[in-house]
Coordinates of C-alpha atoms in Angstrom, one line a residue:
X1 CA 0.0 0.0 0.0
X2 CA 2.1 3.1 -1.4
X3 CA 1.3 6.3 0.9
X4 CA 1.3 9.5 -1.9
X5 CA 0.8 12.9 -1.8
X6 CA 0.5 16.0 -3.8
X7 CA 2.7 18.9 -3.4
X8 CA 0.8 22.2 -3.8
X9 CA 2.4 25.9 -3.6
X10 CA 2.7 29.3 -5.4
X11 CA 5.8 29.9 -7.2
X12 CA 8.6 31.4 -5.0
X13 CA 7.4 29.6 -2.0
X14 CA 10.3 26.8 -2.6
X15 CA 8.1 23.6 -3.0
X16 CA 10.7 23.4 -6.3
X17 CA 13.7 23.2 -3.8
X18 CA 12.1 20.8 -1.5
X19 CA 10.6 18.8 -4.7
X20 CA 14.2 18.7 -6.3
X21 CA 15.4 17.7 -2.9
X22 CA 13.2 15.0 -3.1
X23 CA 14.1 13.6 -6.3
X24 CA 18.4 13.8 -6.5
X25 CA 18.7 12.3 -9.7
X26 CA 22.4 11.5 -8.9
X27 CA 21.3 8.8 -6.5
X28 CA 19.6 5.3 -7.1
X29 CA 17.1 4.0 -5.5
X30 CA 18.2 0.9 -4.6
X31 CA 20.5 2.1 -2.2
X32 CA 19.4 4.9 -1.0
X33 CA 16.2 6.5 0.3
X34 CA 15.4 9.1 -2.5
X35 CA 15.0 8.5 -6.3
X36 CA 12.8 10.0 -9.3
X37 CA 10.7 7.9 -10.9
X38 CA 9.0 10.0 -13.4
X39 CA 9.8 14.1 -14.5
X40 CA 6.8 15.0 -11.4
X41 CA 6.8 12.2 -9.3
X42 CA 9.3 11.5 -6.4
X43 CA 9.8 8.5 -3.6
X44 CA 11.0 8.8 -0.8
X45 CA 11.4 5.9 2.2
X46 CA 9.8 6.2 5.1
X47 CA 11.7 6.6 8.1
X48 CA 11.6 3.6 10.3
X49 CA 14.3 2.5 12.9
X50 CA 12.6 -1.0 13.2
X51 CA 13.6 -1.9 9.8
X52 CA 17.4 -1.4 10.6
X53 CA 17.2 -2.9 14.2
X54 CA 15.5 -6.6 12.3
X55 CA 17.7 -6.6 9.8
X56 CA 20.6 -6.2 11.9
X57 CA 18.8 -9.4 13.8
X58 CA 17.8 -11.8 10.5
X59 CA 21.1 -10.6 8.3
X60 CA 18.6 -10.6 5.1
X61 CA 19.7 -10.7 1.9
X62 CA 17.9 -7.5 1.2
X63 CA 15.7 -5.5 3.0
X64 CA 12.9 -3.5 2.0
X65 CA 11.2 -0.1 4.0
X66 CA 7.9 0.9 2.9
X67 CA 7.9 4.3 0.6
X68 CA 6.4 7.5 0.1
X69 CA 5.4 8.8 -3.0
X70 CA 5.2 12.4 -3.4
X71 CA 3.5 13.8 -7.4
X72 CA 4.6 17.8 -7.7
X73 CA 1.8 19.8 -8.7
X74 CA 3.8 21.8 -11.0
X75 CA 2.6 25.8 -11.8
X76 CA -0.3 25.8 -10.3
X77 CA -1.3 29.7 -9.8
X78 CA -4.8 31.9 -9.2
X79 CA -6.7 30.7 -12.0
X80 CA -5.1 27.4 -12.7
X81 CA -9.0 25.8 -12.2
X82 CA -9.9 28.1 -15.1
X83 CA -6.8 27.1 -16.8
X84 CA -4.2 29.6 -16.0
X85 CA -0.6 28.6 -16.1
X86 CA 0.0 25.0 -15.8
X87 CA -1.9 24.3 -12.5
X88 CA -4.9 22.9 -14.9
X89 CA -2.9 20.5 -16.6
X90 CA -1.9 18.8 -13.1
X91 CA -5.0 19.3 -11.3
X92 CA -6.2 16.2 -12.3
X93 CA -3.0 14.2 -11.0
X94 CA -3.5 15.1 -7.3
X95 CA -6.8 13.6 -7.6
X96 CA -5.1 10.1 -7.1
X97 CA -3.1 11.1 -4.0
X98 CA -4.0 10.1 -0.3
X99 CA -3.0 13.8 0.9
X100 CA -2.3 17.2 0.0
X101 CA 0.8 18.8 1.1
X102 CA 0.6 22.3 0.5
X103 CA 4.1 24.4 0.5
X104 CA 3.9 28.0 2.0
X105 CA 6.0 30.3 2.5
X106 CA 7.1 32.1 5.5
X107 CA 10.5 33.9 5.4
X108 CA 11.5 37.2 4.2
X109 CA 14.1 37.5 1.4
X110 CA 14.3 40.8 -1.1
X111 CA 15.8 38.3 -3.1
X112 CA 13.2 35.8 -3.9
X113 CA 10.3 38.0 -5.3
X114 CA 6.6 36.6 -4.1
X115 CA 4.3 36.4 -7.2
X116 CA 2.0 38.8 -5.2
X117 CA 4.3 41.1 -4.3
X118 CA 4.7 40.4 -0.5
X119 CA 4.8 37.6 1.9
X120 CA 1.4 36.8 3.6
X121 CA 0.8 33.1 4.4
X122 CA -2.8 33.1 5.0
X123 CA -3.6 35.0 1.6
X124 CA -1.2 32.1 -0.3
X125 CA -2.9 29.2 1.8
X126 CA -6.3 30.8 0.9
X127 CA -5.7 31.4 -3.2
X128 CA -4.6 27.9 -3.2
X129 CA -7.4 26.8 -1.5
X130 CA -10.0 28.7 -3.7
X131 CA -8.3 26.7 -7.0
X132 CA -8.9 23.4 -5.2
X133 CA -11.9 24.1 -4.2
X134 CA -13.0 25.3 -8.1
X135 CA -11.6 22.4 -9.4
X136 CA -14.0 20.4 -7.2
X137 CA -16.9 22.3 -8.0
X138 CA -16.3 22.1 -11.8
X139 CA -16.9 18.5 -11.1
X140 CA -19.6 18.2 -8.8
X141 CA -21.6 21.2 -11.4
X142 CA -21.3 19.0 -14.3
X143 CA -22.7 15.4 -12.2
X144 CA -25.4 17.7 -11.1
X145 CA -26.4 18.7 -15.1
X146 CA -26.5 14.7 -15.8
X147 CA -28.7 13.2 -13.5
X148 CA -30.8 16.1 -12.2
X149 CA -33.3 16.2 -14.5
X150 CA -33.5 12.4 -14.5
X151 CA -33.5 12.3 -10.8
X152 CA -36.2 14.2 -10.3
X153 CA -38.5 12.8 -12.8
X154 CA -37.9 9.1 -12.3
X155 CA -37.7 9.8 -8.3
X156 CA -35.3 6.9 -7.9
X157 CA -34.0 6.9 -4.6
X158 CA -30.4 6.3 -5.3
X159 CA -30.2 9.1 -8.0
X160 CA -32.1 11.4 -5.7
X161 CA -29.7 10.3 -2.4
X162 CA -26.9 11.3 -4.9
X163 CA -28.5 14.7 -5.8
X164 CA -28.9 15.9 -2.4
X165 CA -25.5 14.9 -1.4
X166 CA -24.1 16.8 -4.5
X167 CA -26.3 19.6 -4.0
X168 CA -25.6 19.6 0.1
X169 CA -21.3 19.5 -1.4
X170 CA -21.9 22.3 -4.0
X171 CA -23.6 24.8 -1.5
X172 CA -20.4 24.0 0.8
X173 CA -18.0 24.5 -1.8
X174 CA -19.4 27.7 -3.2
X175 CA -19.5 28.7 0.3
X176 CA -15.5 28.2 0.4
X177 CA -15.5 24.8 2.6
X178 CA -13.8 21.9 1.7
X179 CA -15.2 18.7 1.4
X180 CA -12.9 17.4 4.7
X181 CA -14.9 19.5 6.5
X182 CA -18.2 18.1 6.4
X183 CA -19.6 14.5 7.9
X184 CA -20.7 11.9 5.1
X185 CA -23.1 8.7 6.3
X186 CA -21.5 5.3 4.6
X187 CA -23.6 5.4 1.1
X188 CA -22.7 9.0 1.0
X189 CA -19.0 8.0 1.4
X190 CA -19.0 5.2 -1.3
X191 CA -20.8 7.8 -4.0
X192 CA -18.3 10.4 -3.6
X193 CA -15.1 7.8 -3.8
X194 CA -15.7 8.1 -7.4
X195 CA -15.3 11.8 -8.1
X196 CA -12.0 11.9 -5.8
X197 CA -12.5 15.2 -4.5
X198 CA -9.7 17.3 -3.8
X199 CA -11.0 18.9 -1.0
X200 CA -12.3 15.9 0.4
X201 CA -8.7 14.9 1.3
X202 CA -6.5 15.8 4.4
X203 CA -4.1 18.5 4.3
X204 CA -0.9 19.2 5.5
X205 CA 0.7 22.9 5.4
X206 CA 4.4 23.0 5.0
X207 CA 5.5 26.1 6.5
X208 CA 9.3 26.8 4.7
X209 CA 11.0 28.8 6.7
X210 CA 14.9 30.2 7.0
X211 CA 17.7 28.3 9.0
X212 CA 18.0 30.6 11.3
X213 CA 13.8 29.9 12.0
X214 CA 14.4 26.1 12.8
X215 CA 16.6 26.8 15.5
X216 CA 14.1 29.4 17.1
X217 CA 11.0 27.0 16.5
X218 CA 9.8 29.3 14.2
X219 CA 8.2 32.7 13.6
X220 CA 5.1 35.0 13.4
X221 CA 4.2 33.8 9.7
X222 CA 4.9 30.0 11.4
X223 CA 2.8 31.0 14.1
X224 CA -0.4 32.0 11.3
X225 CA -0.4 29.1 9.8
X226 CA -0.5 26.9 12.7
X227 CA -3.7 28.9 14.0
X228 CA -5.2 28.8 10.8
X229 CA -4.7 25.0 11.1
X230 CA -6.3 24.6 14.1
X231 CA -9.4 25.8 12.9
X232 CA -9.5 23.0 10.2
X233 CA -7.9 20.2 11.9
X234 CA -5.0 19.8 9.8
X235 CA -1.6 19.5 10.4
X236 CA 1.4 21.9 10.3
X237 CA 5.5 20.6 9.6
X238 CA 8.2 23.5 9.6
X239 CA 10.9 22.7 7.1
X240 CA 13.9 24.9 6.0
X241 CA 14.2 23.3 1.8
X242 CA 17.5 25.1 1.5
X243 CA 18.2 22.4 4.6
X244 CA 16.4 19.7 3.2
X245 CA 18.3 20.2 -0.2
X246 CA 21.5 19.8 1.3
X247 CA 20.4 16.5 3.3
X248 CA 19.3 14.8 0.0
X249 CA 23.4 14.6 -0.6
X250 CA 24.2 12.6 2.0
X251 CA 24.4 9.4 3.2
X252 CA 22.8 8.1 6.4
X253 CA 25.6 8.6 8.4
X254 CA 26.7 12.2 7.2
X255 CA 23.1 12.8 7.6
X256 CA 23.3 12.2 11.1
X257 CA 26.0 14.1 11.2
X258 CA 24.9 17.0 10.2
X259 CA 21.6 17.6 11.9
X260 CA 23.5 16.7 15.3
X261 CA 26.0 20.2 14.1
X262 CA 22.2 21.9 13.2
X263 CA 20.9 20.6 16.5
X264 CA 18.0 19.3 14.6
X265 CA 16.4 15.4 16.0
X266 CA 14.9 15.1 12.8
X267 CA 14.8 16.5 9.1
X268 CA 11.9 17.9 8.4
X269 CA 11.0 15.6 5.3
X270 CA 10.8 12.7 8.1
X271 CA 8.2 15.1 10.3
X272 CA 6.5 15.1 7.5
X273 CA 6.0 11.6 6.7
X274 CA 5.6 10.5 9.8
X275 CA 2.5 13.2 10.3
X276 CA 0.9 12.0 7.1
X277 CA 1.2 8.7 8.1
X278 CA -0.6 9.7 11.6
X279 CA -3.0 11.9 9.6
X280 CA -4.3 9.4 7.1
X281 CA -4.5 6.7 10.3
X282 CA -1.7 4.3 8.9
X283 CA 0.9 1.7 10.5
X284 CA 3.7 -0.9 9.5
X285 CA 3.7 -4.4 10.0
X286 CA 6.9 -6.3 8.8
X287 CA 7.7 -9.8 7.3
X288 CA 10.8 -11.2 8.2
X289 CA 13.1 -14.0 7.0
X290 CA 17.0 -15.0 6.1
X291 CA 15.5 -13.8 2.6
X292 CA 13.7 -10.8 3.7
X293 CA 13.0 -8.0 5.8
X294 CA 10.2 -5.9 4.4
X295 CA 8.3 -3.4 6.1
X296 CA 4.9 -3.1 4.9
X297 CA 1.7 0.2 5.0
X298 CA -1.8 -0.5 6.2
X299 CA -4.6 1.4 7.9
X300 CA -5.4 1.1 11.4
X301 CA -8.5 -1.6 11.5
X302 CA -7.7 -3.7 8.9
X303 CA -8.1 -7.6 10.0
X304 CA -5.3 -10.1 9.1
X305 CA -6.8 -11.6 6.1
X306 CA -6.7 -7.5 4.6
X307 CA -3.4 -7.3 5.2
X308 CA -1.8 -10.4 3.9
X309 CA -3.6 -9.1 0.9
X310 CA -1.4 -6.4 0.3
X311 CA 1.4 -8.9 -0.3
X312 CA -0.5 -10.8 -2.5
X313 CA -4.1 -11.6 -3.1
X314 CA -3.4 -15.2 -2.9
X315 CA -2.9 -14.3 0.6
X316 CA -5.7 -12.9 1.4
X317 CA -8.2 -16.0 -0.6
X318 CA -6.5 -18.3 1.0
X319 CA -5.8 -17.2 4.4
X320 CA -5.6 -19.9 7.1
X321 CA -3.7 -18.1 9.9
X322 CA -1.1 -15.8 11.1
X323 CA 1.7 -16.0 13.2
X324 CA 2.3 -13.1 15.2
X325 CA 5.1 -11.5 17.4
X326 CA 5.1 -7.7 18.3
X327 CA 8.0 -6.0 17.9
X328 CA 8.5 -5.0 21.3
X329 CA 8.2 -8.8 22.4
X330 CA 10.7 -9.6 20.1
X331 CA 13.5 -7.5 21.2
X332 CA 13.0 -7.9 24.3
X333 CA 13.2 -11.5 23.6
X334 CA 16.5 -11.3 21.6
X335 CA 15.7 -13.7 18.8
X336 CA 12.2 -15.4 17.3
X337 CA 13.2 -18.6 19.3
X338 CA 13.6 -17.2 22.7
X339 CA 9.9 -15.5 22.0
X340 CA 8.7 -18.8 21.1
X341 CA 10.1 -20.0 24.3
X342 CA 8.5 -16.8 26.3
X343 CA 5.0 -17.7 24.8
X344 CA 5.1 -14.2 23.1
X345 CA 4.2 -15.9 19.5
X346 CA 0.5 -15.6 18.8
X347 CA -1.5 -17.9 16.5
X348 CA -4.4 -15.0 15.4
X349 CA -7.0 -15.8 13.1
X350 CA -9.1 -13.9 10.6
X351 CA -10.9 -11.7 13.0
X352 CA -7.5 -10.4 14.1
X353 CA -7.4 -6.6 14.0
X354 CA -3.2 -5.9 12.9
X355 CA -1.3 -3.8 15.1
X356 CA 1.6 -1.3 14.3
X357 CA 4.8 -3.6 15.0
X358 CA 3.6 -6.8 14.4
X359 CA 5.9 -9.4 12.9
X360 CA 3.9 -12.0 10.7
X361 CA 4.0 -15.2 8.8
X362 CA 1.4 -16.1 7.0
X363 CA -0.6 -19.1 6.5
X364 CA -2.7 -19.5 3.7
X365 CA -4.0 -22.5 1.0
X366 CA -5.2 -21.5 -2.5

């Protein structure tokens, strides 16, 4: 299950820096965490310590984290829903990502000119918000034209269920609130999978600051955004790019390195991950073997049969059991044969809800 997310920003704000940071095409991906994979989409691994500490235990042959995919919204500017610039043209890519990650600016520099003339972060949150929200109602207007008049004559309940909901979203939207912010009953959530609204999807606001603004946990434009947050229950990560550029060069250790000189516990590309991963309501299991270490995503509340179907489907048809250790027990343990010995190895079956940390094998007969 690949966690992605859609980069959003006015020009000048440096989601380009932090993008190109993202995507170092001097550096493969099979050995290290960041690669390109296409001109506008980047991956990224998610930061995990658990995956170093079990390899380091079973000596795999290779070992695989779970990733991050992030698709840059290039050029997307007031009036990209109406087809200004090149927002348009992308607009219709960020419809497949889990969340939005929208790049703001908040630092002063008389060098980097702001396309409207001065730095505000609230107004730039708000323009970009307006194009989202017009590229939703474009959407929802032209389902309304299809099946009003066919709604209302044949008085079928499902179209009519469906042309209250979109008339209920199209009175928020014009109203300037997002989809995210309203409550949907269970048929209302399975008719509006299919339009993937933008709006309908979590949001977190990157506030890209200067260096000097990490080491003082931020600043008043910092401060804006995180009250403006609040108010939406979204999330806020501070992130220097210029910082975050320079981090993309190294390798793990020399990345270490270097935010222990910045004081810094963690880059600010991990914060982020790690928040949308809280946001969205995701968590790791991990398979493990002489063969294999391999970390993999899933949402909080899937059962064991769901989850060995993100390996393979197989999995999931012909799931029989699982064997489970938690992390924690593990460790503490020392190796999977002294948490046999402890009792700390569970045999779960298909009602199991998975937990972050758990170690499984699974059993299954197709």
């Amino acid at each position: 299950m690949a966690l992605t997310a859609g980069i959003v920003g006015l020009p000048n704000v440096g989601k380009s820096t932090l993008f190109n940071a993202i995507t170092k095409k001097n550096i493969l991906a099979a050995n290290y965490p960041f690669a390109t994979i296409d001109p506008n989409v980047g991956i990224v691994t998610v930061p995990d310590k658990r995956v170093s500490t079990l390899e380091e235990m079973y000596m795999p042959e290779r070992c695989i984290p779970t990733t991050y995919e992030f698709t840059d919204i290039a050029g997307l500017v007031k009036g990209a829903s109406k087809g200004e610039g090149l927002g348009n043209k992308f607009l219709s890519h960020i419809r497949e990502v889990d969340a939005v990650v929208e790049v703001v600016r908040c630092f002063d520099d008389e060098n980097v000119i702001h396309v409207d003339g001065s730095v505000d972060p609230i107004r730039d949150i708000e323009v970009i918000n307006v194009e989202l929200i017009m590229s939703d109602l474009e959407i929802i207007d032209n389902r309304i034209g299809k099946i009003e008049k066919k709604a209302l004559t044949t008085k079928n309940k499902d179209d009519l269920k469906e042309l209250n909901l979109l008339k209920r979203l199209k009175e928020s939207l014009e109203s300037g609130i997002p989809a995210r912010k309203l409550e949907f009953d269970e048929d209302e959530e399975k008719i509006l999978r299919g339009f993937k609204l933008i709006t309908q999807k979590p949001i977190i606001y990157v506030a890209n600051v200067r260096e000097i603004d990490i080491h003082n946990k931020g600043n008043l434009y910092v401060n804006k955004v995180i009250d403006y947050s609040k108010k939406e229950n979204s999330e806020v990560v501070m992130i220097c790019a210029k910082i975050e550029s320079e981090l993309a060069e190294l390798n793990d250790d020399e990345k270490e390195i270097f935010l222990s000189e910045l004081e810094i516990e963690e880059s600010g590309l991990d914060q982020l991950i790690k928040k949308t991963y809280s946001l969205l309501g995701l968590a790791t299991y991990f398979t493990v073997g002489s063969d294999e270490v391999r970390a993999w995503t899933f949402r909080k509340g899937m059962k064991a049969p769901e989850c060995a179907g993100i390996i393979h489907s197989d999995f999931e048809k012909g799931f029989i059991r699982a064997e489970v250790i938690s992390y924690d027990d593990l460790i503490d343990a020392g190796s999977e044969v002294k948490a046999k010995e402890n009792g700390k190895v569970r045999l779960e079956g298909k009602d199991y809800i998975m937990q972050d940390g758990d170690i499984c094998h699974f059993r299954f007969n197709v």
